[in-house]
Amino acid sequence: MIGLGGKHIVNLYNLWVVVYVALGTLATAYGLAVIGSTVGQPNFYTYFDLATAGEPGYAYTTNIIGALNGVNSAGAILGCLTSAWSADAYGRKRTIQLGCIILIVGGALCSGAVDMAMFLVGRVIAGIGAGILAVVVPMYQGEISTAETRGAMMCVTGIAYAFGYSLAGWLGFGCYFIAADSPHAQAAWRFPLAMQCLPPLIVLAGSGYIPFSPRWLLGKGRREEALEIVKRLHRTADDKEDVAARQEFYLMEKQYELDAQYEVRRFEIFRTAPNRRRAWVAAIMMWGDQFLGIFVMTNYGVLIYASLGLTGFTPLLLNACWTTFTIVGNIWTALYIDRYGRRTFLLIGTSGVTVSLIFLCALTATFLGTDNTAGLNAAVFFIWFFILWWCFFVDATQYVYVSEIWPNHLRSQGTAFGLAFFYLASEVTLVAAPVALNKIGWKFYLVLIVPSCFYVAAVYFLFPETKGRTLEEIGTLFGDEHVAGRWYGISEEEKMEIARKALEETSSGGHGMKTGDSDGATEKDEVVL
């Protein structure tokens, strides 16, 4: 709801739930990025008898490194498909719990791997858990947030991703200093891999305290429970009768009643023109974001820095520093995405990243393999410039947009479809990158630059702006005709009429809360954004 002075008032319980479940996506990001520090640990190569850069047999090593990321992405695709089914059948909350359990098992297998086969199996299983959480967490965050704060709330997923990248980077840097002749030398890569299990363990332990998604409860006929959850999530001290929560629930319920008239058939996300447009937008965005090259930088940044002449612990240190910088960018996105909009952020971010890749490609082509320190340092600078544009404008925005464009009854399927394209594209970039960087060097960047240019144009021409709209009314932007009610852009008189109807309908049958109830929110139960 909008508070005094146009500020966004957020119930602290709502914020706590959003942040808590984001620990699941922190583990997802950590699992993706941890290989980037693993390949910087000398004992990793020694233990698995792998050649290092410049040694005979390094081509086999690059294949193994690519496989470790490839099987993880393959598992994530399976996780996305699992989440699409489970989130509807058993709910967002149960699906979060399932993803945590699977991720813990996968992380344990990776950290305890005695051979490469066990390591690869662990990466597949961890990928399944990561894919489940990557789909269900931002979807759940969006469904328990208000229209005015949904962008910021869902950006918490991006912030969690940034913390995951950063944690992997700094642990890898710290573990580098474990002596190679130490009896605990294997801890340099085993301990960071084991840390992937901690965040999902925390989420699983406290998951009994997070509510079910009210929109999912409505779909299961549990109206009273859904209403009470919405009131608890969105109650504020200056709204003793829960008017804002009731009007939100009123619009939510009316849309559900309308959606219930339509059969959800197999492949429903492709059966109508509006849904096909959503699917097209989701696929382009997630495929395009992956081809901007972020996973190449997060997973192989250490190798790229090394190729630019940096040695010892310096590549690991730079990798840790830039991943920490992404935290700042994602927090900035959370604060301003609801003001400036998703489409604006995507346009600025994708354009900046593409320009950075072009300069990085040119500098690498010119100075790679030379002793021109200035030219090589300039290439490092544009890696950081790439990161700036990515983390300030793209990283968190993609998770907000891919989830919120879908109607309630198709959100789990649609979000899973989009994220599946993200991981499918990573099969190309992550598996190819170590081999390509070793074989063709700077020319690999052209594989990223060309599709990225088309992607920028696609964002401009195909992506509608969704800021400020309720989840239910976003369908109007894609051509849906069955939208029960609108909130964005209507007059104050129309809003007052919705509030009146909401109070009437949600107070009938014993659902109402009288003014002055003792469990109303206080100023300590809310925060101003």
PDB file of N, CA and C in Angstrom, residues 67-101:
ATOM      1  N   ALA A  67      32.223 -29.862 -18.386  1.00  0.00           N
ATOM      2  CA  ALA A  67      31.241 -30.882 -17.995  1.00  0.00           C
ATOM      3  C   ALA A  67      30.678 -30.614 -16.605  1.00  0.00           C
ATOM      4  N   LEU A  68      31.517 -30.158 -15.672  1.00  0.00           N
ATOM      5  CA  LEU A  68      31.045 -29.878 -14.322  1.00  0.00           C
ATOM      6  C   LEU A  68      29.961 -28.804 -14.325  1.00  0.00           C
ATOM      7  N   ASN A  69      30.097 -27.830 -15.207  1.00  0.00           N
ATOM      8  CA  ASN A  69      29.070 -26.806 -15.322  1.00  0.00           C
ATOM      9  C   ASN A  69      27.901 -27.281 -16.189  1.00  0.00           C
ATOM     10  N   GLY A  70      28.208 -28.051 -17.219  1.00  0.00           N
ATOM     11  CA  GLY A  70      27.155 -28.521 -18.119  1.00  0.00           C
ATOM     12  C   GLY A  70      26.158 -29.433 -17.444  1.00  0.00           C
ATOM     13  N   VAL A  71      26.652 -30.390 -16.645  1.00  0.00           N
ATOM     14  CA  VAL A  71      25.727 -31.314 -15.979  1.00  0.00           C
ATOM     15  C   VAL A  71      24.921 -30.590 -14.909  1.00  0.00           C
ATOM     16  N   ASN A  72      25.510 -29.551 -14.302  1.00  0.00           N
ATOM     17  CA  ASN A  72      24.772 -28.758 -13.326  1.00  0.00           C
ATOM     18  C   ASN A  72      23.610 -28.021 -13.995  1.00  0.00           C
ATOM     19  N   SER A  73      23.858 -27.462 -15.175  1.00  0.00           N
ATOM     20  CA  SER A  73      22.796 -26.782 -15.909  1.00  0.00           C
ATOM     21  C   SER A  73      21.735 -27.760 -16.392  1.00  0.00           C
ATOM     22  N   ALA A  74      22.176 -28.957 -16.804  1.00  0.00           N
ATOM     23  CA  ALA A  74      21.205 -29.977 -17.220  1.00  0.00           C
ATOM     24  C   ALA A  74      20.298 -30.360 -16.045  1.00  0.00           C
ATOM     25  N   GLY A  75      20.901 -30.516 -14.874  1.00  0.00           N
ATOM     26  CA  GLY A  75      20.101 -30.794 -13.695  1.00  0.00           C
ATOM     27  C   GLY A  75      19.150 -29.657 -13.382  1.00  0.00           C
ATOM     28  N   ALA A  76      19.595 -28.418 -13.584  1.00  0.00           N
ATOM     29  CA  ALA A  76      18.739 -27.260 -13.321  1.00  0.00           C
ATOM     30  C   ALA A  76      17.523 -27.233 -14.246  1.00  0.00           C
ATOM     31  N   ILE A  77      17.706 -27.663 -15.497  1.00  0.00           N
ATOM     32  CA  ILE A  77      16.560 -27.736 -16.412  1.00  0.00           C
ATOM     33  C   ILE A  77      15.531 -28.738 -15.892  1.00  0.00           C
ATOM     34  N   LEU A  78      16.013 -29.896 -15.426  1.00  0.00           N
ATOM     35  CA  LEU A  78      15.102 -30.873 -14.812  1.00  0.00           C
ATOM     36  C   LEU A  78      14.421 -30.288 -13.580  1.00  0.00           C
ATOM     37  N   GLY A  79      15.171 -29.504 -12.821  1.00  0.00           N
ATOM     38  CA  GLY A  79      14.598 -28.855 -11.651  1.00  0.00           C
ATOM     39  C   GLY A  79      13.510 -27.870 -12.016  1.00  0.00           C
ATOM     40  N   CYS A  80      13.710 -27.116 -13.089  1.00  0.00           N
ATOM     41  CA  CYS A  80      12.675 -26.183 -13.553  1.00  0.00           C
ATOM     42  C   CYS A  80      11.388 -26.922 -13.903  1.00  0.00           C
ATOM     43  N   LEU A  81      11.514 -28.029 -14.625  1.00  0.00           N
ATOM     44  CA  LEU A  81      10.337 -28.818 -15.006  1.00  0.00           C
ATOM     45  C   LEU A  81       9.655 -29.401 -13.774  1.00  0.00           C
ATOM     46  N   THR A  82      10.445 -29.849 -12.813  1.00  0.00           N
ATOM     47  CA  THR A  82       9.886 -30.379 -11.566  1.00  0.00           C
ATOM     48  C   THR A  82       9.117 -29.304 -10.814  1.00  0.00           C
ATOM     49  N   SER A  83       9.686 -28.107 -10.758  1.00  0.00           N
ATOM     50  CA  SER A  83       9.056 -27.005 -10.056  1.00  0.00           C
ATOM     51  C   SER A  83       7.731 -26.611 -10.700  1.00  0.00           C
ATOM     52  N   ALA A  84       7.671 -26.661 -12.026  1.00  0.00           N
ATOM     53  CA  ALA A  84       6.433 -26.315 -12.731  1.00  0.00           C
ATOM     54  C   ALA A  84       5.283 -27.203 -12.297  1.00  0.00           C
ATOM     55  N   TRP A  85       5.569 -28.475 -12.070  1.00  0.00           N
ATOM     56  CA  TRP A  85       4.520 -29.419 -11.618  1.00  0.00           C
ATOM     57  C   TRP A  85       4.273 -29.309 -10.121  1.00  0.00           C
ATOM     58  N   SER A  86       5.345 -29.330  -9.338  1.00  0.00           N
ATOM     59  CA  SER A  86       5.225 -29.382  -7.884  1.00  0.00           C
ATOM     60  C   SER A  86       4.612 -28.110  -7.306  1.00  0.00           C
ATOM     61  N   ALA A  87       4.957 -26.948  -7.857  1.00  0.00           N
ATOM     62  CA  ALA A  87       4.462 -25.689  -7.307  1.00  0.00           C
ATOM     63  C   ALA A  87       2.947 -25.580  -7.409  1.00  0.00           C
ATOM     64  N   ASP A  88       2.360 -26.187  -8.436  1.00  0.00           N
ATOM     65  CA  ASP A  88       0.905 -26.199  -8.566  1.00  0.00           C
ATOM     66  C   ASP A  88       0.274 -27.333  -7.767  1.00  0.00           C
ATOM     67  N   ALA A  89       0.900 -28.489  -7.795  1.00  0.00           N
ATOM     68  CA  ALA A  89       0.305 -29.659  -7.149  1.00  0.00           C
ATOM     69  C   ALA A  89       0.404 -29.583  -5.626  1.00  0.00           C
ATOM     70  N   TYR A  90       1.544 -29.179  -5.109  1.00  0.00           N
ATOM     71  CA  TYR A  90       1.778 -29.204  -3.662  1.00  0.00           C
ATOM     72  C   TYR A  90       2.035 -27.839  -3.045  1.00  0.00           C
ATOM     73  N   GLY A  91       2.125 -26.820  -3.867  1.00  0.00           N
ATOM     74  CA  GLY A  91       2.283 -25.475  -3.350  1.00  0.00           C
ATOM     75  C   GLY A  91       3.702 -24.960  -3.411  1.00  0.00           C
ATOM     76  N   ARG A  92       3.811 -23.635  -3.372  1.00  0.00           N
ATOM     77  CA  ARG A  92       5.119 -22.999  -3.454  1.00  0.00           C
ATOM     78  C   ARG A  92       5.972 -23.356  -2.229  1.00  0.00           C
ATOM     79  N   LYS A  93       5.354 -23.369  -1.051  1.00  0.00           N
ATOM     80  CA  LYS A  93       6.080 -23.655   0.181  1.00  0.00           C
ATOM     81  C   LYS A  93       6.677 -25.059   0.161  1.00  0.00           C
ATOM     82  N   ARG A  94       5.889 -26.067  -0.184  1.00  0.00           N
ATOM     83  CA  ARG A  94       6.384 -27.445  -0.222  1.00  0.00           C
ATOM     84  C   ARG A  94       7.467 -27.604  -1.286  1.00  0.00           C
ATOM     85  N   THR A  95       7.332 -26.884  -2.380  1.00  0.00           N
ATOM     86  CA  THR A  95       8.333 -26.973  -3.449  1.00  0.00           C
ATOM     87  C   THR A  95       9.655 -26.360  -3.001  1.00  0.00           C
ATOM     88  N   ILE A  96       9.602 -25.280  -2.239  1.00  0.00           N
ATOM     89  CA  ILE A  96      10.829 -24.710  -1.663  1.00  0.00           C
ATOM     90  C   ILE A  96      11.505 -25.738  -0.768  1.00  0.00           C
ATOM     91  N   GLN A  97      10.724 -26.434   0.046  1.00  0.00           N
ATOM     92  CA  GLN A  97      11.290 -27.465   0.924  1.00  0.00           C
ATOM     93  C   GLN A  97      11.921 -28.592   0.116  1.00  0.00           C
ATOM     94  N   LEU A  98      11.252 -29.012  -0.953  1.00  0.00           N
ATOM     95  CA  LEU A  98      11.782 -30.069  -1.818  1.00  0.00           C
ATOM     96  C   LEU A  98      13.107 -29.651  -2.448  1.00  0.00           C
ATOM     97  N   GLY A  99      13.155 -28.432  -2.978  1.00  0.00           N
ATOM     98  CA  GLY A  99      14.386 -27.951  -3.594  1.00  0.00           C
ATOM     99  C   GLY A  99      15.536 -27.908  -2.612  1.00  0.00           C
ATOM    100  N   CYS A 100      15.259 -27.507  -1.374  1.00  0.00           N
ATOM    101  CA  CYS A 100      16.309 -27.451  -0.346  1.00  0.00           C
ATOM    102  C   CYS A 100      16.871 -28.843  -0.058  1.00  0.00           C
ATOM    103  N   ILE A 101      15.992 -29.829   0.082  1.00  0.00           N
ATOM    104  CA  ILE A 101      16.435 -31.193   0.375  1.00  0.00           C
ATOM    105  C   ILE A 101      17.341 -31.725  -0.734  1.00  0.00           C
TER     106      ILE A 101
END
